[in-house]
XYZ file of C-alpha atoms in Angstrom:
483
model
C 174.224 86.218 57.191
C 171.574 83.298 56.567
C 169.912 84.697 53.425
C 170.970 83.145 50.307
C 171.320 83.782 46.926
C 170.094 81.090 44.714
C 171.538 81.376 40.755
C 170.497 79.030 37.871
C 173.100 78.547 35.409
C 173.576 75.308 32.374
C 171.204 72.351 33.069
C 168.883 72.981 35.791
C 171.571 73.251 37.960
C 171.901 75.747 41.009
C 174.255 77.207 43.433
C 173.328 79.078 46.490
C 175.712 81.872 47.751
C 175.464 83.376 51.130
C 174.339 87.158 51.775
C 176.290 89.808 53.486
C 175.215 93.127 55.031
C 177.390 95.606 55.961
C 176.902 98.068 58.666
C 174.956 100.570 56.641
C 172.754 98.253 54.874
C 174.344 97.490 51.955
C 173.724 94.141 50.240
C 176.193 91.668 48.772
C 176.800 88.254 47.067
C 179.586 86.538 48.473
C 180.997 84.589 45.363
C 184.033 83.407 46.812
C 183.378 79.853 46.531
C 181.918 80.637 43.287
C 184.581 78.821 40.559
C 185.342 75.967 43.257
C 181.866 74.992 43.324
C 180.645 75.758 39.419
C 183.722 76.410 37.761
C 181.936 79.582 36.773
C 183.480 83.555 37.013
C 181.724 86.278 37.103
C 182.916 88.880 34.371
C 182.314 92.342 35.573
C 184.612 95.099 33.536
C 186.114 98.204 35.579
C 185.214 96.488 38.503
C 181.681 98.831 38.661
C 179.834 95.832 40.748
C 182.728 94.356 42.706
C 183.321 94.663 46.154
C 186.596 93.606 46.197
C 187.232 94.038 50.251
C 185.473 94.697 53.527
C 186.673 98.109 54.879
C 186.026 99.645 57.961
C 187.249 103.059 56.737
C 184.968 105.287 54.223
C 181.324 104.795 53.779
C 179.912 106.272 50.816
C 176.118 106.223 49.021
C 176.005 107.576 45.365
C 172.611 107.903 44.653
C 172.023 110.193 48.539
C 175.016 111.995 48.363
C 176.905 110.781 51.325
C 180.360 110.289 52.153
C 181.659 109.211 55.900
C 185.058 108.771 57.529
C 184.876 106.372 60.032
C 180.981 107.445 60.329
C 181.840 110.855 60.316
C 179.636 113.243 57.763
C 182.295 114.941 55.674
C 180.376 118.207 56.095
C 181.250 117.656 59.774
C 185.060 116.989 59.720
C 185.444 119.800 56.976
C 184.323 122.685 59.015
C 185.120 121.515 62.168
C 188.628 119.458 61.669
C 192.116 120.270 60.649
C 193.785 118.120 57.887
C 195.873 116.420 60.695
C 193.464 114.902 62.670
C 191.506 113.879 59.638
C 194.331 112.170 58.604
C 194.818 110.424 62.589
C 191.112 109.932 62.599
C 191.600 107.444 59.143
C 194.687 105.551 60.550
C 193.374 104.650 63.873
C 189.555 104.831 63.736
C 189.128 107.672 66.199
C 189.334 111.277 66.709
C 192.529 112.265 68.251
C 192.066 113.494 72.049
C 194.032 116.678 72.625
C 197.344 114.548 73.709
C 197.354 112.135 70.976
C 197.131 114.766 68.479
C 199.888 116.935 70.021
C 201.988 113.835 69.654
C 200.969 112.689 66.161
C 201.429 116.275 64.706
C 205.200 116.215 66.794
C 205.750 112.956 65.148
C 204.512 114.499 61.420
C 206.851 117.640 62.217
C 209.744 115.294 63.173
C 209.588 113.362 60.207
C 209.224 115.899 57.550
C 212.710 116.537 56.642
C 213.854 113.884 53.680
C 217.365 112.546 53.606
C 220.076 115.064 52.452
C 221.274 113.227 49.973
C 217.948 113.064 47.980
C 218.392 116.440 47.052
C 221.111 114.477 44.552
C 218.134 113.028 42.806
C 216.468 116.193 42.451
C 219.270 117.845 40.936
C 219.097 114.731 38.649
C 215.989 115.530 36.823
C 215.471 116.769 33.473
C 214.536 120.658 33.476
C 210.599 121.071 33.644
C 209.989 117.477 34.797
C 206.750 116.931 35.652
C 206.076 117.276 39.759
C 203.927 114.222 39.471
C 206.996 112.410 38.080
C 209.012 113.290 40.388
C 206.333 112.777 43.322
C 206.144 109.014 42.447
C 209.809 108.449 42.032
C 211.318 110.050 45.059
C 208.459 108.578 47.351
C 209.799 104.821 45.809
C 213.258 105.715 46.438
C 212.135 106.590 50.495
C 212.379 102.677 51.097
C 216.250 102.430 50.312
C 216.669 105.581 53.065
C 214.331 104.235 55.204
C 214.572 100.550 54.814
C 210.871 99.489 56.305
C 211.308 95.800 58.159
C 209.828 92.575 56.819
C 208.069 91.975 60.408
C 207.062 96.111 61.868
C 206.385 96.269 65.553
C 203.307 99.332 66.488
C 206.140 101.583 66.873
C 207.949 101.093 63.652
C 204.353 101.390 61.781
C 203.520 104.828 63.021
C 207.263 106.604 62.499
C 206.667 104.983 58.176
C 203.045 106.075 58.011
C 204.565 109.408 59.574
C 207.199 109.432 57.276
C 204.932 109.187 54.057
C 201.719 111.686 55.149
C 204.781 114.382 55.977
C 207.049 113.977 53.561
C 205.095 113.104 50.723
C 204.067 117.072 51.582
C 208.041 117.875 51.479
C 209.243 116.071 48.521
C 206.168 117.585 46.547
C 207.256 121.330 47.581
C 210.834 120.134 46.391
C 209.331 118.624 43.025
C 207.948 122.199 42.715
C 210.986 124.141 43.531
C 213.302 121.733 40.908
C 210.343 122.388 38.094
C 210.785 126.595 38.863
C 214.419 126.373 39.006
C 214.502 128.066 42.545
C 215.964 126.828 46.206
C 214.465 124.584 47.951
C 213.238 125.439 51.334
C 213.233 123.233 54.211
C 210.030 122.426 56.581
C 209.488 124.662 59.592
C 208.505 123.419 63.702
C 207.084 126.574 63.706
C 203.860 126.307 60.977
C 201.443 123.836 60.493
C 200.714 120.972 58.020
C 199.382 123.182 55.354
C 200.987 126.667 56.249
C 204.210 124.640 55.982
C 203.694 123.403 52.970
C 202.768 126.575 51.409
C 205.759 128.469 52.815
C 207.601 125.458 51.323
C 206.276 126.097 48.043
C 206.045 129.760 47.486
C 208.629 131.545 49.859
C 212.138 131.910 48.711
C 215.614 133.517 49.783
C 214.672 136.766 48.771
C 211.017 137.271 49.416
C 208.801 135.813 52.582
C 205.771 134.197 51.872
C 202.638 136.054 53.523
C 200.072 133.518 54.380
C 196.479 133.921 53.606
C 194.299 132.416 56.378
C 191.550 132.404 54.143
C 193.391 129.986 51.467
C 195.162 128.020 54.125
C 191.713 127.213 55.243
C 190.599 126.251 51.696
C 193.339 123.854 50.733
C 193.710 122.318 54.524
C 189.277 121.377 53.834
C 190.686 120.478 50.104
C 192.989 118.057 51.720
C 190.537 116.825 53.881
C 187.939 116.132 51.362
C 190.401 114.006 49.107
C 191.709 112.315 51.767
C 189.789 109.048 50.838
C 186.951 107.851 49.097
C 186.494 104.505 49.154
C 187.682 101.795 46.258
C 188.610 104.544 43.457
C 191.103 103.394 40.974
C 194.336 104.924 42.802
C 193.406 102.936 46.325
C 192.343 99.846 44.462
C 196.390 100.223 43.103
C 197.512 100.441 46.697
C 195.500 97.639 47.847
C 196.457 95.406 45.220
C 200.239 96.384 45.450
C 200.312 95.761 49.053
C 198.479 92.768 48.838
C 201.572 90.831 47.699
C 203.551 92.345 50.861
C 205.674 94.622 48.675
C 207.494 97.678 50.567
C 205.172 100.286 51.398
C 206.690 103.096 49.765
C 206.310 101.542 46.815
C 203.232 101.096 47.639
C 202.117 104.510 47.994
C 204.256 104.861 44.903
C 201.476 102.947 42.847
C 199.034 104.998 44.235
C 200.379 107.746 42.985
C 200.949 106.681 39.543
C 197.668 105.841 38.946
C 196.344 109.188 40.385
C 198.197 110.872 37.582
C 195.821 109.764 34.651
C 193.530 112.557 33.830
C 190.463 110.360 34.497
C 191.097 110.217 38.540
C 193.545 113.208 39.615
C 193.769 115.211 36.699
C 189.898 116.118 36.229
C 190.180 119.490 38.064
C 193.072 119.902 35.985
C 190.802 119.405 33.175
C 188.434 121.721 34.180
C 191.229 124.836 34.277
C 191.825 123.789 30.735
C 188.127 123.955 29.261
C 187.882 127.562 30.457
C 190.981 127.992 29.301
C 190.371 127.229 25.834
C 187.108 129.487 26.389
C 188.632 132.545 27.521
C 191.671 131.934 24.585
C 188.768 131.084 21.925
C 186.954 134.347 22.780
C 183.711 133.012 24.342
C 181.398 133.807 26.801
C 180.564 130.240 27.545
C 177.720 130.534 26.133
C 178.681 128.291 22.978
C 180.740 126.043 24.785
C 177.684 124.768 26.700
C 175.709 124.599 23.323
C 178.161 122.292 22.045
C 178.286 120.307 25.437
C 174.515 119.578 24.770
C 175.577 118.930 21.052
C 177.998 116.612 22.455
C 181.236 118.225 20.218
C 182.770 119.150 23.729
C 183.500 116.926 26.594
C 182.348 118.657 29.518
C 184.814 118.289 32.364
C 183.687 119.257 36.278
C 180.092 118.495 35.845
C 178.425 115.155 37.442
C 180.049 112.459 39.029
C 180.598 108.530 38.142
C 179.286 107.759 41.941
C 177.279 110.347 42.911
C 174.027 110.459 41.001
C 172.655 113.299 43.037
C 174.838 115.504 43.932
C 178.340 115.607 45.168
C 178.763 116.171 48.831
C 182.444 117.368 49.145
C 180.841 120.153 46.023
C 178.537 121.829 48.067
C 181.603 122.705 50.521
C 183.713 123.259 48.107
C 181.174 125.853 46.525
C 181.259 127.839 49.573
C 185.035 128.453 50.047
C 185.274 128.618 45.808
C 183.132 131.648 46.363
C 184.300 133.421 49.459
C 187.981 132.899 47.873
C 186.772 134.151 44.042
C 185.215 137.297 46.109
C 188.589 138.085 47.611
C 190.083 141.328 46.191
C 192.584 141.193 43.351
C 190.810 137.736 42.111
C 189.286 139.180 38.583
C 189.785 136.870 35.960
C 188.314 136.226 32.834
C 188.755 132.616 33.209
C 186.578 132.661 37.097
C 183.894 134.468 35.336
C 183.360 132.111 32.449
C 183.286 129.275 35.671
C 180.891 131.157 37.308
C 178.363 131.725 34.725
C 179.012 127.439 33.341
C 177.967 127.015 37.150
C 174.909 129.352 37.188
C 173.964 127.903 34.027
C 174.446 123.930 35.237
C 172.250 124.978 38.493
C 169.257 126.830 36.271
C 169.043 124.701 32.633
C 167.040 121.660 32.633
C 169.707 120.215 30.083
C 171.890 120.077 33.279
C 169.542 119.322 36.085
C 167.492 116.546 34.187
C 170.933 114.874 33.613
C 172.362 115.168 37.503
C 175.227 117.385 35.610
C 175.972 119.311 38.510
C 179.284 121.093 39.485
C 181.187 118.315 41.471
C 184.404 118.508 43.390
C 186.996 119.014 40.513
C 184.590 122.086 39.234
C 185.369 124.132 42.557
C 188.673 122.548 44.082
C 189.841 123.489 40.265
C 189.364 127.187 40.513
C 190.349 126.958 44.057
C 193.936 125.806 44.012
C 193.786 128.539 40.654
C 193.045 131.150 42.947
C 195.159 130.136 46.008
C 197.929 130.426 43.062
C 198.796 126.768 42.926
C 200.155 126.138 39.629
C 198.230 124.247 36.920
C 200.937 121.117 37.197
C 200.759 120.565 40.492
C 197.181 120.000 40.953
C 197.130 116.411 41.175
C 200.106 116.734 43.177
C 198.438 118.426 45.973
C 195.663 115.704 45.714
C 198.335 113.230 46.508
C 199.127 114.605 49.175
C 195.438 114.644 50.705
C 194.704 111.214 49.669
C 198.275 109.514 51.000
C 196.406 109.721 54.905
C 193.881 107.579 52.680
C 195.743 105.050 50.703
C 198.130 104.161 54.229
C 194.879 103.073 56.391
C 193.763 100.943 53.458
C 197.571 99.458 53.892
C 197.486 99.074 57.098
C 193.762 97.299 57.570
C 195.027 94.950 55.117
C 198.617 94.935 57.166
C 196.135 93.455 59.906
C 193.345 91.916 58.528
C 194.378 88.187 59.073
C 192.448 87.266 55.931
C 194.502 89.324 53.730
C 195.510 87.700 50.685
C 196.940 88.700 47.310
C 194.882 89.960 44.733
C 194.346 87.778 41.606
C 191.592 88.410 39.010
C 190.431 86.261 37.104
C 189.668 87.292 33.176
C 187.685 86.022 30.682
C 190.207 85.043 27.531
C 189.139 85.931 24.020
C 192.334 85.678 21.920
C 193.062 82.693 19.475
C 192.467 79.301 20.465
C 195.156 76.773 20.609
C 197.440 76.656 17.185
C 200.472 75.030 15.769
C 203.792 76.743 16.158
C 204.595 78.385 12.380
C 208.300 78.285 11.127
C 209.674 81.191 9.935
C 209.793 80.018 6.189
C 205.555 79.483 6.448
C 204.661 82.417 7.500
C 202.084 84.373 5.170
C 202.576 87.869 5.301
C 205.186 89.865 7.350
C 206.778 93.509 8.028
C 209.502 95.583 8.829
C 212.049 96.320 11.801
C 212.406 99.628 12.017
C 216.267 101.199 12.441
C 215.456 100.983 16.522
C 214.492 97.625 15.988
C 211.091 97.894 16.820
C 208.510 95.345 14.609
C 206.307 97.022 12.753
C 203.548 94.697 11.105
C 201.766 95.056 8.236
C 198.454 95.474 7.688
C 196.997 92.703 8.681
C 192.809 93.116 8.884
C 192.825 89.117 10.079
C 193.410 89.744 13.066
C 191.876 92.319 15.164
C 194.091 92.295 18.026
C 197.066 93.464 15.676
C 196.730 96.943 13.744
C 199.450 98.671 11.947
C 200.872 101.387 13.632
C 202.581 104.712 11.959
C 204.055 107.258 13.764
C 203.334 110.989 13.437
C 206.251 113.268 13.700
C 205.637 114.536 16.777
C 204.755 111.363 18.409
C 208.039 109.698 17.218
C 209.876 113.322 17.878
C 208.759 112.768 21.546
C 209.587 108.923 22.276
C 213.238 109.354 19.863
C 211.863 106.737 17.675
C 213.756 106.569 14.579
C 212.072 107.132 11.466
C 210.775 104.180 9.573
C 212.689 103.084 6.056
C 209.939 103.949 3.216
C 207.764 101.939 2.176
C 209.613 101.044 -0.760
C 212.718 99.283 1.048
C 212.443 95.620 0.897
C 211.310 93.994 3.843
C 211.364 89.803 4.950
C 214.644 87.343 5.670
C 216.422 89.145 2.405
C 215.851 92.802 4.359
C 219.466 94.532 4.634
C 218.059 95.657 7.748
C 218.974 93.957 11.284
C 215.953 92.236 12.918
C 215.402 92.287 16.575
């Protein structure tokens, strides 16, 4: 902690920032006193070089491959853990002893019933609403069932953070159900985290659901390999939500919202719908990857943003990928095309020269395809591994007594200051369109504003009304109401 950091900036001055070294070695510049002392930011876009927070909770190292719960290899807690004490093992910093996991998995069992009357707001949704819509919705409507106190005393903490990891599970079996247009079943004491949630999900009135111990093992290790990873985009949501105290459903609400986007929770989604399009387009793979290296496809499931040499969660994956895929009644046209894009990533210099290995959404992809998950609620079942995740994030913040609320800074590059412009002065101008929606002109002066038409099917899908033609007269004379 005595080693400083000396930086030059404007004339011949200096500033010297303190060091800090966390517990595996890592090396940091503390700039918190940077813009008191200089005035100066530091601009740094996507956040790729911040550390925005000191966490006891994941350790990870891109360029060796390793991730760690709590210092636990994730090659150890995947073969040798269940989900559930994973997810007791994030929260509280230790592996459960036999009693304190009998307790925390009655507690998860206890809790995993929702409300009755939330099945109102199922009923509520449009036909063939997305699960993922749903998911983030219901879980922000928990808080006004299960109003969470300002002040939470030990107690109250674990029955919410019990609450969420259990019926975050439930609500996304319901989403599932309202999306097929079937029943919805209710948890069971009986089965276990992930055998409940699959008997949730695929039994019905009429027909029992047989469970598979060999895919009950491979989503309960999918779970437990999503259950956190460190400041990704969806737990940098739920730390800055929760840094300005708001309720934590809501919370975990924000977490899920940003795992929707198909560049975080959607990639293994992605990576069903490249061999998709292969098996439709009648190839063998073999000219998909030519056009990868040709750079006319974007490859999806290969390399990793943080891991830059291979992907430690893939090489487990790859294991129970294959020893599911081998499984009779698995043929598919679509597994073989991912089998030989995999033998081919593992074998062609293209690939290995590049670090474009098969990563996590490659295998957990064809995984949660072959343990029949459907396509839609991929990212949903990712939600529900990486909830564990985003609620010991909250709750280190919850008690970190230096917890404060998240404010970037940013560096502006708009207009500088101008004179206000009355109406009559204005150069140029536009339209309101019939849902009174502004629509400028084309205006190349300024590059922050570009004119915007509508296709048909984008304005078909958001029930904008169409535009007058061009020809209508626009301005103060325009017949047509301004907003």
């Amino acid at each position: 902690m005595n080693e400083q950091c000396t930086i030059n900036y404007g004339d011949n001055k200096q500033v010297s920032l303190p060091m800090m070294v966390g517990s595996e070695g890592e090396r940091a510049i503390d700039i918190s006193t940077l813009r008191k002392n200089t005035g100066l930011i530091t601009l740094d876009e996507a956040y790729v070089n911040t550390g925005s927070c000191k966490s006891a909770i994941t350790y990870l190292d891109g360029e060796k491959g390793i991730l760690r719960y709590r210092g636990y290899p994730i090659e150890e807690l995947a073969t040798k853990s269940r989900f559930v004490e994973v997810a007791y093992l994030l929260m509280y910093g230790e592996l459960p002893t036999p009693k304190e996991l009998d307790a925390f998995s009655g507690l998860l069992n206890n809790s995993s019933l929702i409300h009755e009357d939330m099945r109102h707001f199922f009923l509520a949704f449009p036909n063939h609403a997305h699960p993922m819509g749903i998911l983030t919705t219901m879980v922000a409507s928990l808080s006004s069932f299960y109003p969470v106190p300002e002040e939470m005393s030990d107690e109250e903490e674990r029955q919410v953070i019990a609450n969420l990891v259990s019926q975050v599970r439930t609500i996304a079996a319901f989403s599932y159900k309202k999306f097929i247009g079937e029943p919805m079943i209710y948890p069971s004491y009986k089965l276990r985290f992930v055998e409940n949630f699959l008997n949730m999900m695929f039994s019905s009135p009429v027909q029992n659901y047989q469970q598979d111990p060999d895919i009950v093992k491979a989503i309960d290790t999918f779970l437990i390999l999503h259950a956190d990873h460190e400041q990704n985009c969806s737990t940098s949501a739920v730390r800055i939500t929760g840094s300005s105290l708001a309720n934590v459903y809501a919370v975990i609400s924000a977490g899920i919202s940003a795992l929707w986007g198909q560049r975080h929770g959607g990639a293994n989604q992605g990576v069903i719908s490249i061999l998709d399009e292969i098996v439709t387009s009648g190839d063998d793979g073999r000219r998909f990857i030519e056009d990868a290296k040709n750079k006319k496809v974007r490859l999806m499931g290969f390399g990793h943003r943080v891991y830059k040499t291979f992907d430690p969660r893939a090489k487990i994956m790859k294991e129970l990928c294959h020893k599911l895929l081998n499984k009779p009644g698995m043929a598919d046209p679509m597994i073989d095309i991912a089998m030989r894009l995999e033998e081919t990533a593992l074998s062609d210099d293209y690939f290995l020269s590049r670090n474009l290995y098969p990563n996590v959404d490659f295998y957990s992809g064809l995984i949660l395809k072959a343990a029949g998950i459907p396509f839609n609620m991929f990212t949903v079942l990712f939600a529900i591994g990486r909830t564990p995740g985003w609620l010991a994030h909250w709750r280190e913040m919850r008690h970190d007594k230096d917890n404060r609320i998240s404010r970037p800074r940013q560096i502006y590059v708009g207009p500088p200051m101008r004179n206000y412009i009355p109406m009559d002065k204005r150069a140029g101008g536009g339209r309101t369109s019939l849902s009174g929606r502004f629509i400028a002109d084309g205006d190349t002066s300024n590059p922050f504003v570009k004119s915007k038409r509508f296709t048909e099917t984008v304005r078909n899908e958001r029930f904008i009304p169409a535009p007058p033609p061009d020809n209508k007269p626009s301005g103060p004379d325009s017949s047509i109401a301004r907003g």
